[in-house]
PDB file of C-alpha atoms in Angstrom:
ATOM      1  CA  UNK M   1       0.000   0.000   0.000  1.00 76.00           C
ATOM      2  CA  UNK M   2       2.334   2.727  -1.265  1.00 90.00           C
ATOM      3  CA  UNK M   3       1.566   6.398  -1.706  1.00 95.00           C
ATOM      4  CA  UNK M   4       0.370   7.446  -5.136  1.00 97.00           C
ATOM      5  CA  UNK M   5       3.092   9.101  -7.205  1.00 98.00           C
ATOM      6  CA  UNK M   6       2.857  12.802  -7.977  1.00 98.00           C
ATOM      7  CA  UNK M   7       5.512  15.143  -9.380  1.00 98.00           C
ATOM      8  CA  UNK M   8       7.223  17.071  -6.636  1.00 98.00           C
ATOM      9  CA  UNK M   9       6.549  20.416  -8.304  1.00 98.00           C
ATOM     10  CA  UNK M  10       5.022  22.066 -11.344  1.00 98.00           C
ATOM     11  CA  UNK M  11       5.031  25.703 -12.352  1.00 97.00           C
ATOM     12  CA  UNK M  12       3.384  28.049 -14.792  1.00 97.00           C
ATOM     13  CA  UNK M  13       2.854  31.696 -15.548  1.00 97.00           C
ATOM     14  CA  UNK M  14      -0.406  33.476 -14.780  1.00 97.00           C
ATOM     15  CA  UNK M  15      -3.033  32.556 -17.337  1.00 97.00           C
ATOM     16  CA  UNK M  16      -1.331  29.348 -18.365  1.00 97.00           C
ATOM     17  CA  UNK M  17      -2.493  25.808 -17.617  1.00 98.00           C
ATOM     18  CA  UNK M  18      -0.719  23.228 -15.511  1.00 98.00           C
ATOM     19  CA  UNK M  19      -1.492  19.545 -15.085  1.00 98.00           C
ATOM     20  CA  UNK M  20      -0.622  17.426 -12.061  1.00 98.00           C
ATOM     21  CA  UNK M  21      -0.477  13.665 -12.457  1.00 98.00           C
ATOM     22  CA  UNK M  22      -1.272  11.058  -9.823  1.00 98.00           C
ATOM     23  CA  UNK M  23      -0.132   7.548 -10.682  1.00 98.00           C
ATOM     24  CA  UNK M  24      -1.216   4.433  -8.861  1.00 98.00           C
ATOM     25  CA  UNK M  25      -2.152   0.887  -9.731  1.00 97.00           C
ATOM     26  CA  UNK M  26      -5.148  -1.106 -10.860  1.00 96.00           C
ATOM     27  CA  UNK M  27      -5.959  -1.660  -7.181  1.00 96.00           C
ATOM     28  CA  UNK M  28      -6.472   2.015  -6.479  1.00 97.00           C
ATOM     29  CA  UNK M  29      -6.584   4.786  -9.122  1.00 97.00           C
ATOM     30  CA  UNK M  30      -7.107   2.432 -12.056  1.00 96.00           C
ATOM     31  CA  UNK M  31      -9.712   0.261 -10.425  1.00 96.00           C
ATOM     32  CA  UNK M  32     -12.291   2.823  -9.307  1.00 97.00           C
ATOM     33  CA  UNK M  33     -13.576   6.239 -10.308  1.00 97.00           C
ATOM     34  CA  UNK M  34     -13.025   7.505  -6.787  1.00 98.00           C
ATOM     35  CA  UNK M  35     -10.112   9.914  -6.936  1.00 98.00           C
ATOM     36  CA  UNK M  36     -10.303  13.195  -5.046  1.00 98.00           C
ATOM     37  CA  UNK M  37      -7.973  16.190  -5.024  1.00 98.00           C
ATOM     38  CA  UNK M  38      -7.130  18.573  -2.194  1.00 98.00           C
ATOM     39  CA  UNK M  39      -5.512  22.000  -2.229  1.00 98.00           C
ATOM     40  CA  UNK M  40      -3.421  23.115   0.719  1.00 98.00           C
ATOM     41  CA  UNK M  41      -2.122  26.638   1.155  1.00 98.00           C
ATOM     42  CA  UNK M  42       0.832  27.070   3.540  1.00 96.00           C
ATOM     43  CA  UNK M  43      -0.275  26.904   7.155  1.00 96.00           C
ATOM     44  CA  UNK M  44      -3.839  25.990   6.229  1.00 97.00           C
ATOM     45  CA  UNK M  45      -5.953  22.869   6.256  1.00 98.00           C
ATOM     46  CA  UNK M  46      -6.467  21.062   2.950  1.00 98.00           C
ATOM     47  CA  UNK M  47      -9.575  21.847   0.914  1.00 98.00           C
ATOM     48  CA  UNK M  48     -11.525  19.506  -1.356  1.00 98.00           C
ATOM     49  CA  UNK M  49     -11.241  20.587  -5.014  1.00 98.00           C
ATOM     50  CA  UNK M  50     -12.337  17.540  -7.037  1.00 98.00           C
ATOM     51  CA  UNK M  51     -14.124  14.292  -6.157  1.00 98.00           C
ATOM     52  CA  UNK M  52     -15.086  11.171  -8.071  1.00 98.00           C
ATOM     53  CA  UNK M  53     -12.284  11.920 -10.586  1.00 98.00           C
ATOM     54  CA  UNK M  54     -13.898  14.924 -12.241  1.00 98.00           C
ATOM     55  CA  UNK M  55     -16.689  16.429 -10.117  1.00 98.00           C
ATOM     56  CA  UNK M  56     -16.333  19.867  -8.564  1.00 98.00           C
ATOM     57  CA  UNK M  57     -17.851  20.772  -5.206  1.00 97.00           C
ATOM     58  CA  UNK M  58     -19.933  23.898  -5.050  1.00 95.00           C
ATOM     59  CA  UNK M  59     -17.722  26.975  -4.917  1.00 95.00           C
ATOM     60  CA  UNK M  60     -14.693  25.500  -6.677  1.00 97.00           C
ATOM     61  CA  UNK M  61     -13.912  27.454  -9.869  1.00 97.00           C
ATOM     62  CA  UNK M  62     -14.368  25.638 -13.145  1.00 96.00           C
ATOM     63  CA  UNK M  63     -10.708  26.400 -13.881  1.00 98.00           C
ATOM     64  CA  UNK M  64     -10.062  23.222 -11.904  1.00 98.00           C
ATOM     65  CA  UNK M  65     -10.796  19.980 -13.722  1.00 98.00           C
ATOM     66  CA  UNK M  66     -10.022  16.330 -13.173  1.00 98.00           C
ATOM     67  CA  UNK M  67      -9.642  13.311 -15.409  1.00 98.00           C
ATOM     68  CA  UNK M  68      -8.308   9.779 -15.411  1.00 98.00           C
ATOM     69  CA  UNK M  69      -6.703   7.422 -17.873  1.00 97.00           C
ATOM     70  CA  UNK M  70      -5.728   3.938 -16.806  1.00 97.00           C
ATOM     71  CA  UNK M  71      -3.823   4.068 -13.530  1.00 98.00           C
ATOM     72  CA  UNK M  72      -3.157   7.820 -13.730  1.00 98.00           C
ATOM     73  CA  UNK M  73      -5.461  10.604 -12.596  1.00 98.00           C
ATOM     74  CA  UNK M  74      -4.810  14.229 -13.451  1.00 98.00           C
ATOM     75  CA  UNK M  75      -5.750  17.628 -12.097  1.00 98.00           C
ATOM     76  CA  UNK M  76      -5.603  20.523 -14.537  1.00 98.00           C
ATOM     77  CA  UNK M  77      -5.640  24.150 -13.471  1.00 98.00           C
ATOM     78  CA  UNK M  78      -6.494  26.472 -16.334  1.00 98.00           C
ATOM     79  CA  UNK M  79      -6.028  30.233 -16.334  1.00 97.00           C
ATOM     80  CA  UNK M  80      -3.487  29.976 -13.525  1.00 98.00           C
ATOM     81  CA  UNK M  81      -3.822  32.618 -10.819  1.00 97.00           C
ATOM     82  CA  UNK M  82      -1.514  33.687  -7.999  1.00 97.00           C
ATOM     83  CA  UNK M  83      -3.831  32.155  -5.414  1.00 97.00           C
ATOM     84  CA  UNK M  84      -3.472  28.750  -7.052  1.00 98.00           C
ATOM     85  CA  UNK M  85       0.058  28.578  -5.676  1.00 98.00           C
ATOM     86  CA  UNK M  86      -0.321  25.785  -3.111  1.00 98.00           C
ATOM     87  CA  UNK M  87       0.251  22.118  -2.450  1.00 98.00           C
ATOM     88  CA  UNK M  88      -2.048  19.606  -4.151  1.00 98.00           C
ATOM     89  CA  UNK M  89      -2.725  16.045  -3.053  1.00 98.00           C
ATOM     90  CA  UNK M  90      -4.651  13.293  -4.761  1.00 98.00           C
ATOM     91  CA  UNK M  91      -6.403  10.562  -2.812  1.00 98.00           C
ATOM     92  CA  UNK M  92      -7.797   7.298  -4.123  1.00 98.00           C
ATOM     93  CA  UNK M  93     -10.285   4.824  -2.714  1.00 97.00           C
ATOM     94  CA  UNK M  94      -8.616   1.409  -2.484  1.00 96.00           C
ATOM     95  CA  UNK M  95     -10.999  -1.058  -0.842  1.00 94.00           C
ATOM     96  CA  UNK M  96      -8.784  -4.107  -1.248  1.00 91.00           C
ATOM     97  CA  UNK M  97      -5.987  -2.602   0.823  1.00 92.00           C
ATOM     98  CA  UNK M  98      -5.787  -2.999   4.579  1.00 92.00           C
ATOM     99  CA  UNK M  99      -6.728   0.682   4.782  1.00 96.00           C
ATOM    100  CA  UNK M 100      -9.200   1.815   2.117  1.00 96.00           C
ATOM    101  CA  UNK M 101      -7.655   5.155   1.117  1.00 97.00           C
ATOM    102  CA  UNK M 102      -4.248   6.267  -0.080  1.00 98.00           C
ATOM    103  CA  UNK M 103      -2.874   9.786  -0.583  1.00 98.00           C
ATOM    104  CA  UNK M 104      -0.524  10.952  -3.272  1.00 98.00           C
ATOM    105  CA  UNK M 105       2.946  12.256  -2.457  1.00 98.00           C
ATOM    106  CA  UNK M 106       1.883  15.845  -3.078  1.00 98.00           C
ATOM    107  CA  UNK M 107       2.770  18.484  -5.674  1.00 98.00           C
ATOM    108  CA  UNK M 108       3.778  22.100  -5.119  1.00 98.00           C
ATOM    109  CA  UNK M 109       2.358  24.446  -7.744  1.00 98.00           C
ATOM    110  CA  UNK M 110       4.353  27.623  -8.278  1.00 98.00           C
ATOM    111  CA  UNK M 111       2.940  30.585 -10.166  1.00 97.00           C
ATOM    112  CA  UNK M 112       5.882  32.323 -11.854  1.00 95.00           C
TER     113      UNK M 112
ATOM    114  CA  UNK W   1     -22.948  23.740   6.731  1.00 76.00           C
ATOM    115  CA  UNK W   2     -20.963  21.044   8.493  1.00 86.00           C
ATOM    116  CA  UNK W   3     -17.884  22.132  10.431  1.00 94.00           C
ATOM    117  CA  UNK W   4     -15.175  20.265  12.322  1.00 96.00           C
ATOM    118  CA  UNK W   5     -13.430  22.076  15.177  1.00 97.00           C
ATOM    119  CA  UNK W   6     -10.305  20.583  16.696  1.00 98.00           C
ATOM    120  CA  UNK W   7      -8.751  21.064  20.111  1.00 98.00           C
ATOM    121  CA  UNK W   8      -5.836  23.422  20.580  1.00 98.00           C
ATOM    122  CA  UNK W   9      -2.101  23.009  20.163  1.00 98.00           C
ATOM    123  CA  UNK W  10      -0.253  20.774  22.589  1.00 98.00           C
ATOM    124  CA  UNK W  11       3.331  20.704  23.837  1.00 98.00           C
ATOM    125  CA  UNK W  12       4.316  17.442  25.493  1.00 98.00           C
ATOM    126  CA  UNK W  13       7.388  15.578  26.684  1.00 98.00           C
ATOM    127  CA  UNK W  14       8.439  12.192  25.338  1.00 98.00           C
ATOM    128  CA  UNK W  15       6.669   9.408  27.180  1.00 98.00           C
ATOM    129  CA  UNK W  16       3.619  11.494  28.069  1.00 98.00           C
ATOM    130  CA  UNK W  17       0.105  10.592  26.957  1.00 98.00           C
ATOM    131  CA  UNK W  18      -2.202  12.777  24.913  1.00 98.00           C
ATOM    132  CA  UNK W  19      -5.721  12.856  23.514  1.00 98.00           C
ATOM    133  CA  UNK W  20      -6.828  15.423  20.944  1.00 98.00           C
ATOM    134  CA  UNK W  21     -10.377  15.969  19.815  1.00 98.00           C
ATOM    135  CA  UNK W  22     -12.487  16.879  16.803  1.00 98.00           C
ATOM    136  CA  UNK W  23     -16.045  18.129  17.355  1.00 96.00           C
ATOM    137  CA  UNK W  24     -18.643  18.269  14.623  1.00 94.00           C
ATOM    138  CA  UNK W  25     -21.164  21.083  14.255  1.00 92.00           C
ATOM    139  CA  UNK W  26     -24.111  21.622  12.000  1.00 84.00           C
ATOM    140  CA  UNK W  27     -25.342  18.179  11.035  1.00 74.00           C
ATOM    141  CA  UNK W  28     -26.143  14.757  12.347  1.00 77.00           C
ATOM    142  CA  UNK W  29     -22.801  13.043  12.488  1.00 82.00           C
ATOM    143  CA  UNK W  30     -24.180   9.586  13.092  1.00 81.00           C
ATOM    144  CA  UNK W  31     -23.821   8.933   9.367  1.00 89.00           C
ATOM    145  CA  UNK W  32     -20.284  10.264   9.110  1.00 92.00           C
ATOM    146  CA  UNK W  33     -16.890   8.681   8.979  1.00 95.00           C
ATOM    147  CA  UNK W  34     -14.228  10.793  10.673  1.00 96.00           C
ATOM    148  CA  UNK W  35     -10.644  10.334   9.608  1.00 97.00           C
ATOM    149  CA  UNK W  36      -7.371  11.444  11.143  1.00 98.00           C
ATOM    150  CA  UNK W  37      -4.508  12.624   8.951  1.00 98.00           C
ATOM    151  CA  UNK W  38      -0.922  13.351  10.006  1.00 98.00           C
ATOM    152  CA  UNK W  39       1.300  15.928   8.366  1.00 98.00           C
ATOM    153  CA  UNK W  40       4.848  16.023   9.649  1.00 98.00           C
ATOM    154  CA  UNK W  41       6.769  19.285   9.231  1.00 97.00           C
ATOM    155  CA  UNK W  42       7.373  19.974   5.555  1.00 96.00           C
ATOM    156  CA  UNK W  43       5.904  16.614   4.530  1.00 97.00           C
ATOM    157  CA  UNK W  44       2.791  15.216   2.890  1.00 97.00           C
ATOM    158  CA  UNK W  45      -0.508  13.900   4.155  1.00 98.00           C
ATOM    159  CA  UNK W  46      -0.707  10.454   5.757  1.00 98.00           C
ATOM    160  CA  UNK W  47      -3.790   8.516   6.764  1.00 98.00           C
ATOM    161  CA  UNK W  48      -3.873   7.405  10.374  1.00 98.00           C
ATOM    162  CA  UNK W  49      -7.330   5.885  10.571  1.00 98.00           C
ATOM    163  CA  UNK W  50     -11.087   6.237  10.300  1.00 97.00           C
ATOM    164  CA  UNK W  51     -14.019   5.826  12.657  1.00 97.00           C
ATOM    165  CA  UNK W  52     -17.717   5.534  11.819  1.00 95.00           C
ATOM    166  CA  UNK W  53     -19.788   7.540  14.273  1.00 89.00           C
ATOM    167  CA  UNK W  54     -22.855   5.308  14.071  1.00 90.00           C
ATOM    168  CA  UNK W  55     -21.263   2.151  15.448  1.00 92.00           C
ATOM    169  CA  UNK W  56     -17.644   3.175  16.176  1.00 92.00           C
ATOM    170  CA  UNK W  57     -16.269   0.793  13.544  1.00 96.00           C
ATOM    171  CA  UNK W  58     -12.612   1.737  13.268  1.00 97.00           C
ATOM    172  CA  UNK W  59     -10.014   1.199  10.565  1.00 97.00           C
ATOM    173  CA  UNK W  60      -6.316   1.870  11.073  1.00 98.00           C
ATOM    174  CA  UNK W  61      -3.621   2.511   8.521  1.00 97.00           C
ATOM    175  CA  UNK W  62      -0.938  -0.183   8.949  1.00 95.00           C
ATOM    176  CA  UNK W  63       1.675   2.428   9.921  1.00 95.00           C
ATOM    177  CA  UNK W  64      -0.463   3.609  12.834  1.00 97.00           C
ATOM    178  CA  UNK W  65      -2.025   0.342  14.014  1.00 97.00           C
ATOM    179  CA  UNK W  66      -1.012  -0.122  17.630  1.00 96.00           C
ATOM    180  CA  UNK W  67       0.546   3.342  17.795  1.00 97.00           C
ATOM    181  CA  UNK W  68      -2.632   5.374  18.377  1.00 98.00           C
ATOM    182  CA  UNK W  69      -6.203   4.767  19.468  1.00 98.00           C
ATOM    183  CA  UNK W  70      -9.111   6.375  17.628  1.00 98.00           C
ATOM    184  CA  UNK W  71     -12.447   6.691  19.388  1.00 97.00           C
ATOM    185  CA  UNK W  72     -15.674   8.679  19.272  1.00 96.00           C
ATOM    186  CA  UNK W  73     -18.486   9.861  21.517  1.00 94.00           C
ATOM    187  CA  UNK W  74     -21.484  10.232  19.271  1.00 90.00           C
ATOM    188  CA  UNK W  75     -23.552  11.826  22.044  1.00 90.00           C
ATOM    189  CA  UNK W  76     -21.361  14.920  21.686  1.00 92.00           C
ATOM    190  CA  UNK W  77     -20.363  14.460  18.014  1.00 92.00           C
ATOM    191  CA  UNK W  78     -16.696  14.261  18.956  1.00 95.00           C
ATOM    192  CA  UNK W  79     -13.915  12.038  17.702  1.00 97.00           C
ATOM    193  CA  UNK W  80     -10.562  11.528  19.383  1.00 98.00           C
ATOM    194  CA  UNK W  81      -7.112  10.229  18.703  1.00 98.00           C
ATOM    195  CA  UNK W  82      -4.877   9.349  21.603  1.00 98.00           C
ATOM    196  CA  UNK W  83      -1.312   8.329  22.264  1.00 98.00           C
ATOM    197  CA  UNK W  84      -0.231   6.329  25.272  1.00 97.00           C
ATOM    198  CA  UNK W  85       3.435   7.308  25.102  1.00 97.00           C
ATOM    199  CA  UNK W  86       4.505  10.119  22.803  1.00 98.00           C
ATOM    200  CA  UNK W  87       7.773  10.231  20.925  1.00 98.00           C
ATOM    201  CA  UNK W  88       9.584  13.152  19.339  1.00 98.00           C
ATOM    202  CA  UNK W  89       8.670  11.687  15.954  1.00 97.00           C
ATOM    203  CA  UNK W  90       4.980  12.287  16.754  1.00 98.00           C
ATOM    204  CA  UNK W  91       5.604  16.024  16.340  1.00 98.00           C
ATOM    205  CA  UNK W  92       3.239  16.998  13.542  1.00 98.00           C
ATOM    206  CA  UNK W  93       0.037  18.717  12.538  1.00 98.00           C
ATOM    207  CA  UNK W  94      -2.968  16.454  12.877  1.00 98.00           C
ATOM    208  CA  UNK W  95      -6.147  17.025  10.894  1.00 98.00           C
ATOM    209  CA  UNK W  96      -9.556  15.440  11.268  1.00 98.00           C
ATOM    210  CA  UNK W  97     -11.686  15.058   8.160  1.00 98.00           C
ATOM    211  CA  UNK W  98     -15.284  14.047   7.575  1.00 96.00           C
ATOM    212  CA  UNK W  99     -17.021  11.927   4.975  1.00 95.00           C
ATOM    213  CA  UNK W 100     -20.679  10.998   4.701  1.00 94.00           C
ATOM    214  CA  UNK W 101     -21.049   7.223   4.792  1.00 93.00           C
ATOM    215  CA  UNK W 102     -20.972   5.992   1.206  1.00 93.00           C
ATOM    216  CA  UNK W 103     -18.947   8.950  -0.083  1.00 95.00           C
ATOM    217  CA  UNK W 104     -15.300   8.449  -0.983  1.00 96.00           C
ATOM    218  CA  UNK W 105     -14.143  12.030  -0.567  1.00 97.00           C
ATOM    219  CA  UNK W 106     -13.439  14.066   2.528  1.00 97.00           C
ATOM    220  CA  UNK W 107     -15.041  17.378   3.321  1.00 95.00           C
ATOM    221  CA  UNK W 108     -14.990  19.170   5.718  1.00 95.00           C
ATOM    222  CA  UNK W 109     -11.543  19.290   7.285  1.00 98.00           C
ATOM    223  CA  UNK W 110     -10.773  20.476  10.781  1.00 98.00           C
ATOM    224  CA  UNK W 111      -8.394  23.378  11.252  1.00 98.00           C
ATOM    225  CA  UNK W 112      -5.616  21.122  12.522  1.00 98.00           C
ATOM    226  CA  UNK W 113      -4.000  20.479  15.897  1.00 98.00           C
ATOM    227  CA  UNK W 114      -0.254  21.010  16.210  1.00 98.00           C
ATOM    228  CA  UNK W 115       1.401  18.514  18.525  1.00 98.00           C
ATOM    229  CA  UNK W 116       4.966  19.206  19.604  1.00 98.00           C
ATOM    230  CA  UNK W 117       6.861  16.560  21.526  1.00 98.00           C
ATOM    231  CA  UNK W 118      10.122  17.764  22.972  1.00 97.00           C
ATOM    232  CA  UNK W 119      12.154  17.223  26.090  1.00 95.00           C
TER     233      UNK W 119
END
Protein backbone atom coordinates (compact mmCIF):
# COMPACT_ATOMS: atom_id res chain seq x y z
CA UNK A 1 0.00 0.00 0.00
CA UNK A 2 2.33 2.73 -1.27
CA UNK A 3 1.57 6.40 -1.71
CA UNK A 4 0.37 7.45 -5.14
CA UNK A 5 3.09 9.10 -7.21
CA UNK A 6 2.86 12.80 -7.98
CA UNK A 7 5.51 15.14 -9.38
CA UNK A 8 7.22 17.07 -6.64
CA UNK A 9 6.55 20.42 -8.30
CA UNK A 10 5.02 22.07 -11.34
CA UNK A 11 5.03 25.70 -12.35
CA UNK A 12 3.38 28.05 -14.79
CA UNK A 13 2.85 31.70 -15.55
CA UNK A 14 -0.41 33.48 -14.78
CA UNK A 15 -3.03 32.56 -17.34
CA UNK A 16 -1.33 29.35 -18.37
CA UNK A 17 -2.49 25.81 -17.62
CA UNK A 18 -0.72 23.23 -15.51
CA UNK A 19 -1.49 19.55 -15.09
CA UNK A 20 -0.62 17.43 -12.06
CA UNK A 21 -0.48 13.66 -12.46
CA UNK A 22 -1.27 11.06 -9.82
CA UNK A 23 -0.13 7.55 -10.68
CA UNK A 24 -1.22 4.43 -8.86
CA UNK A 25 -2.15 0.89 -9.73
CA UNK A 26 -5.15 -1.11 -10.86
CA UNK A 27 -5.96 -1.66 -7.18
CA UNK A 28 -6.47 2.02 -6.48
CA UNK A 29 -6.58 4.79 -9.12
CA UNK A 30 -7.11 2.43 -12.06
CA UNK A 31 -9.71 0.26 -10.43
CA UNK A 32 -12.29 2.82 -9.31
CA UNK A 33 -13.58 6.24 -10.31
CA UNK A 34 -13.03 7.51 -6.79
CA UNK A 35 -10.11 9.91 -6.94
CA UNK A 36 -10.30 13.19 -5.05
CA UNK A 37 -7.97 16.19 -5.02
CA UNK A 38 -7.13 18.57 -2.19
CA UNK A 39 -5.51 22.00 -2.23
CA UNK A 40 -3.42 23.12 0.72
CA UNK A 41 -2.12 26.64 1.16
CA UNK A 42 0.83 27.07 3.54
CA UNK A 43 -0.28 26.90 7.15
CA UNK A 44 -3.84 25.99 6.23
CA UNK A 45 -5.95 22.87 6.26
CA UNK A 46 -6.47 21.06 2.95
CA UNK A 47 -9.58 21.85 0.91
CA UNK A 48 -11.52 19.51 -1.36
CA UNK A 49 -11.24 20.59 -5.01
CA UNK A 50 -12.34 17.54 -7.04
CA UNK A 51 -14.12 14.29 -6.16
CA UNK A 52 -15.09 11.17 -8.07
CA UNK A 53 -12.28 11.92 -10.59
CA UNK A 54 -13.90 14.92 -12.24
CA UNK A 55 -16.69 16.43 -10.12
CA UNK A 56 -16.33 19.87 -8.56
CA UNK A 57 -17.85 20.77 -5.21
CA UNK A 58 -19.93 23.90 -5.05
CA UNK A 59 -17.72 26.98 -4.92
CA UNK A 60 -14.69 25.50 -6.68
CA UNK A 61 -13.91 27.45 -9.87
CA UNK A 62 -14.37 25.64 -13.15
CA UNK A 63 -10.71 26.40 -13.88
CA UNK A 64 -10.06 23.22 -11.90
CA UNK A 65 -10.80 19.98 -13.72
CA UNK A 66 -10.02 16.33 -13.17
CA UNK A 67 -9.64 13.31 -15.41
CA UNK A 68 -8.31 9.78 -15.41
CA UNK A 69 -6.70 7.42 -17.87
CA UNK A 70 -5.73 3.94 -16.81
CA UNK A 71 -3.82 4.07 -13.53
CA UNK A 72 -3.16 7.82 -13.73
CA UNK A 73 -5.46 10.60 -12.60
CA UNK A 74 -4.81 14.23 -13.45
CA UNK A 75 -5.75 17.63 -12.10
CA UNK A 76 -5.60 20.52 -14.54
CA UNK A 77 -5.64 24.15 -13.47
CA UNK A 78 -6.49 26.47 -16.33
CA UNK A 79 -6.03 30.23 -16.33
CA UNK A 80 -3.49 29.98 -13.53
CA UNK A 81 -3.82 32.62 -10.82
CA UNK A 82 -1.51 33.69 -8.00
CA UNK A 83 -3.83 32.16 -5.41
CA UNK A 84 -3.47 28.75 -7.05
CA UNK A 85 0.06 28.58 -5.68
CA UNK A 86 -0.32 25.79 -3.11
CA UNK A 87 0.25 22.12 -2.45
CA UNK A 88 -2.05 19.61 -4.15
CA UNK A 89 -2.72 16.04 -3.05
CA UNK A 90 -4.65 13.29 -4.76
CA UNK A 91 -6.40 10.56 -2.81
CA UNK A 92 -7.80 7.30 -4.12
CA UNK A 93 -10.28 4.82 -2.71
CA UNK A 94 -8.62 1.41 -2.48
CA UNK A 95 -11.00 -1.06 -0.84
CA UNK A 96 -8.78 -4.11 -1.25
CA UNK A 97 -5.99 -2.60 0.82
CA UNK A 98 -5.79 -3.00 4.58
CA UNK A 99 -6.73 0.68 4.78
CA UNK A 100 -9.20 1.81 2.12
CA UNK A 101 -7.65 5.16 1.12
CA UNK A 102 -4.25 6.27 -0.08
CA UNK A 103 -2.87 9.79 -0.58
CA UNK A 104 -0.52 10.95 -3.27
CA UNK A 105 2.95 12.26 -2.46
CA UNK A 106 1.88 15.84 -3.08
CA UNK A 107 2.77 18.48 -5.67
CA UNK A 108 3.78 22.10 -5.12
CA UNK A 109 2.36 24.45 -7.74
CA UNK A 110 4.35 27.62 -8.28
CA UNK A 111 2.94 30.59 -10.17
CA UNK A 112 5.88 32.32 -11.85
CA UNK B 1 -22.95 23.74 6.73
CA UNK B 2 -20.96 21.04 8.49
CA UNK B 3 -17.88 22.13 10.43
CA UNK B 4 -15.18 20.26 12.32
CA UNK B 5 -13.43 22.08 15.18
CA UNK B 6 -10.31 20.58 16.70
CA UNK B 7 -8.75 21.06 20.11
CA UNK B 8 -5.84 23.42 20.58
CA UNK B 9 -2.10 23.01 20.16
CA UNK B 10 -0.25 20.77 22.59
CA UNK B 11 3.33 20.70 23.84
CA UNK B 12 4.32 17.44 25.49
CA UNK B 13 7.39 15.58 26.68
CA UNK B 14 8.44 12.19 25.34
CA UNK B 15 6.67 9.41 27.18
CA UNK B 16 3.62 11.49 28.07
CA UNK B 17 0.11 10.59 26.96
CA UNK B 18 -2.20 12.78 24.91
CA UNK B 19 -5.72 12.86 23.51
CA UNK B 20 -6.83 15.42 20.94
CA UNK B 21 -10.38 15.97 19.81
CA UNK B 22 -12.49 16.88 16.80
CA UNK B 23 -16.04 18.13 17.35
CA UNK B 24 -18.64 18.27 14.62
CA UNK B 25 -21.16 21.08 14.25
CA UNK B 26 -24.11 21.62 12.00
CA UNK B 27 -25.34 18.18 11.04
CA UNK B 28 -26.14 14.76 12.35
CA UNK B 29 -22.80 13.04 12.49
CA UNK B 30 -24.18 9.59 13.09
CA UNK B 31 -23.82 8.93 9.37
CA UNK B 32 -20.28 10.26 9.11
CA UNK B 33 -16.89 8.68 8.98
CA UNK B 34 -14.23 10.79 10.67
CA UNK B 35 -10.64 10.33 9.61
CA UNK B 36 -7.37 11.44 11.14
CA UNK B 37 -4.51 12.62 8.95
CA UNK B 38 -0.92 13.35 10.01
CA UNK B 39 1.30 15.93 8.37
CA UNK B 40 4.85 16.02 9.65
CA UNK B 41 6.77 19.29 9.23
CA UNK B 42 7.37 19.97 5.55
CA UNK B 43 5.90 16.61 4.53
CA UNK B 44 2.79 15.22 2.89
CA UNK B 45 -0.51 13.90 4.15
CA UNK B 46 -0.71 10.45 5.76
CA UNK B 47 -3.79 8.52 6.76
CA UNK B 48 -3.87 7.41 10.37
CA UNK B 49 -7.33 5.89 10.57
CA UNK B 50 -11.09 6.24 10.30
CA UNK B 51 -14.02 5.83 12.66
CA UNK B 52 -17.72 5.53 11.82
CA UNK B 53 -19.79 7.54 14.27
CA UNK B 54 -22.85 5.31 14.07
CA UNK B 55 -21.26 2.15 15.45
CA UNK B 56 -17.64 3.17 16.18
CA UNK B 57 -16.27 0.79 13.54
CA UNK B 58 -12.61 1.74 13.27
CA UNK B 59 -10.01 1.20 10.57
CA UNK B 60 -6.32 1.87 11.07
CA UNK B 61 -3.62 2.51 8.52
CA UNK B 62 -0.94 -0.18 8.95
CA UNK B 63 1.67 2.43 9.92
CA UNK B 64 -0.46 3.61 12.83
CA UNK B 65 -2.02 0.34 14.01
CA UNK B 66 -1.01 -0.12 17.63
CA UNK B 67 0.55 3.34 17.80
CA UNK B 68 -2.63 5.37 18.38
CA UNK B 69 -6.20 4.77 19.47
CA UNK B 70 -9.11 6.38 17.63
CA UNK B 71 -12.45 6.69 19.39
CA UNK B 72 -15.67 8.68 19.27
CA UNK B 73 -18.49 9.86 21.52
CA UNK B 74 -21.48 10.23 19.27
CA UNK B 75 -23.55 11.83 22.04
CA UNK B 76 -21.36 14.92 21.69
CA UNK B 77 -20.36 14.46 18.01
CA UNK B 78 -16.70 14.26 18.96
CA UNK B 79 -13.92 12.04 17.70
CA UNK B 80 -10.56 11.53 19.38
CA UNK B 81 -7.11 10.23 18.70
CA UNK B 82 -4.88 9.35 21.60
CA UNK B 83 -1.31 8.33 22.26
CA UNK B 84 -0.23 6.33 25.27
CA UNK B 85 3.43 7.31 25.10
CA UNK B 86 4.50 10.12 22.80
CA UNK B 87 7.77 10.23 20.93
CA UNK B 88 9.58 13.15 19.34
CA UNK B 89 8.67 11.69 15.95
CA UNK B 90 4.98 12.29 16.75
CA UNK B 91 5.60 16.02 16.34
CA UNK B 92 3.24 17.00 13.54
CA UNK B 93 0.04 18.72 12.54
CA UNK B 94 -2.97 16.45 12.88
CA UNK B 95 -6.15 17.02 10.89
CA UNK B 96 -9.56 15.44 11.27
CA UNK B 97 -11.69 15.06 8.16
CA UNK B 98 -15.28 14.05 7.58
CA UNK B 99 -17.02 11.93 4.98
CA UNK B 100 -20.68 11.00 4.70
CA UNK B 101 -21.05 7.22 4.79
CA UNK B 102 -20.97 5.99 1.21
CA UNK B 103 -18.95 8.95 -0.08
CA UNK B 104 -15.30 8.45 -0.98
CA UNK B 105 -14.14 12.03 -0.57
CA UNK B 106 -13.44 14.07 2.53
CA UNK B 107 -15.04 17.38 3.32
CA UNK B 108 -14.99 19.17 5.72
CA UNK B 109 -11.54 19.29 7.28
CA UNK B 110 -10.77 20.48 10.78
CA UNK B 111 -8.39 23.38 11.25
CA UNK B 112 -5.62 21.12 12.52
CA UNK B 113 -4.00 20.48 15.90
CA UNK B 114 -0.25 21.01 16.21
CA UNK B 115 1.40 18.51 18.52
CA UNK B 116 4.97 19.21 19.60
CA UNK B 117 6.86 16.56 21.53
CA UNK B 118 10.12 17.76 22.97
CA UNK B 119 12.15 17.22 26.09
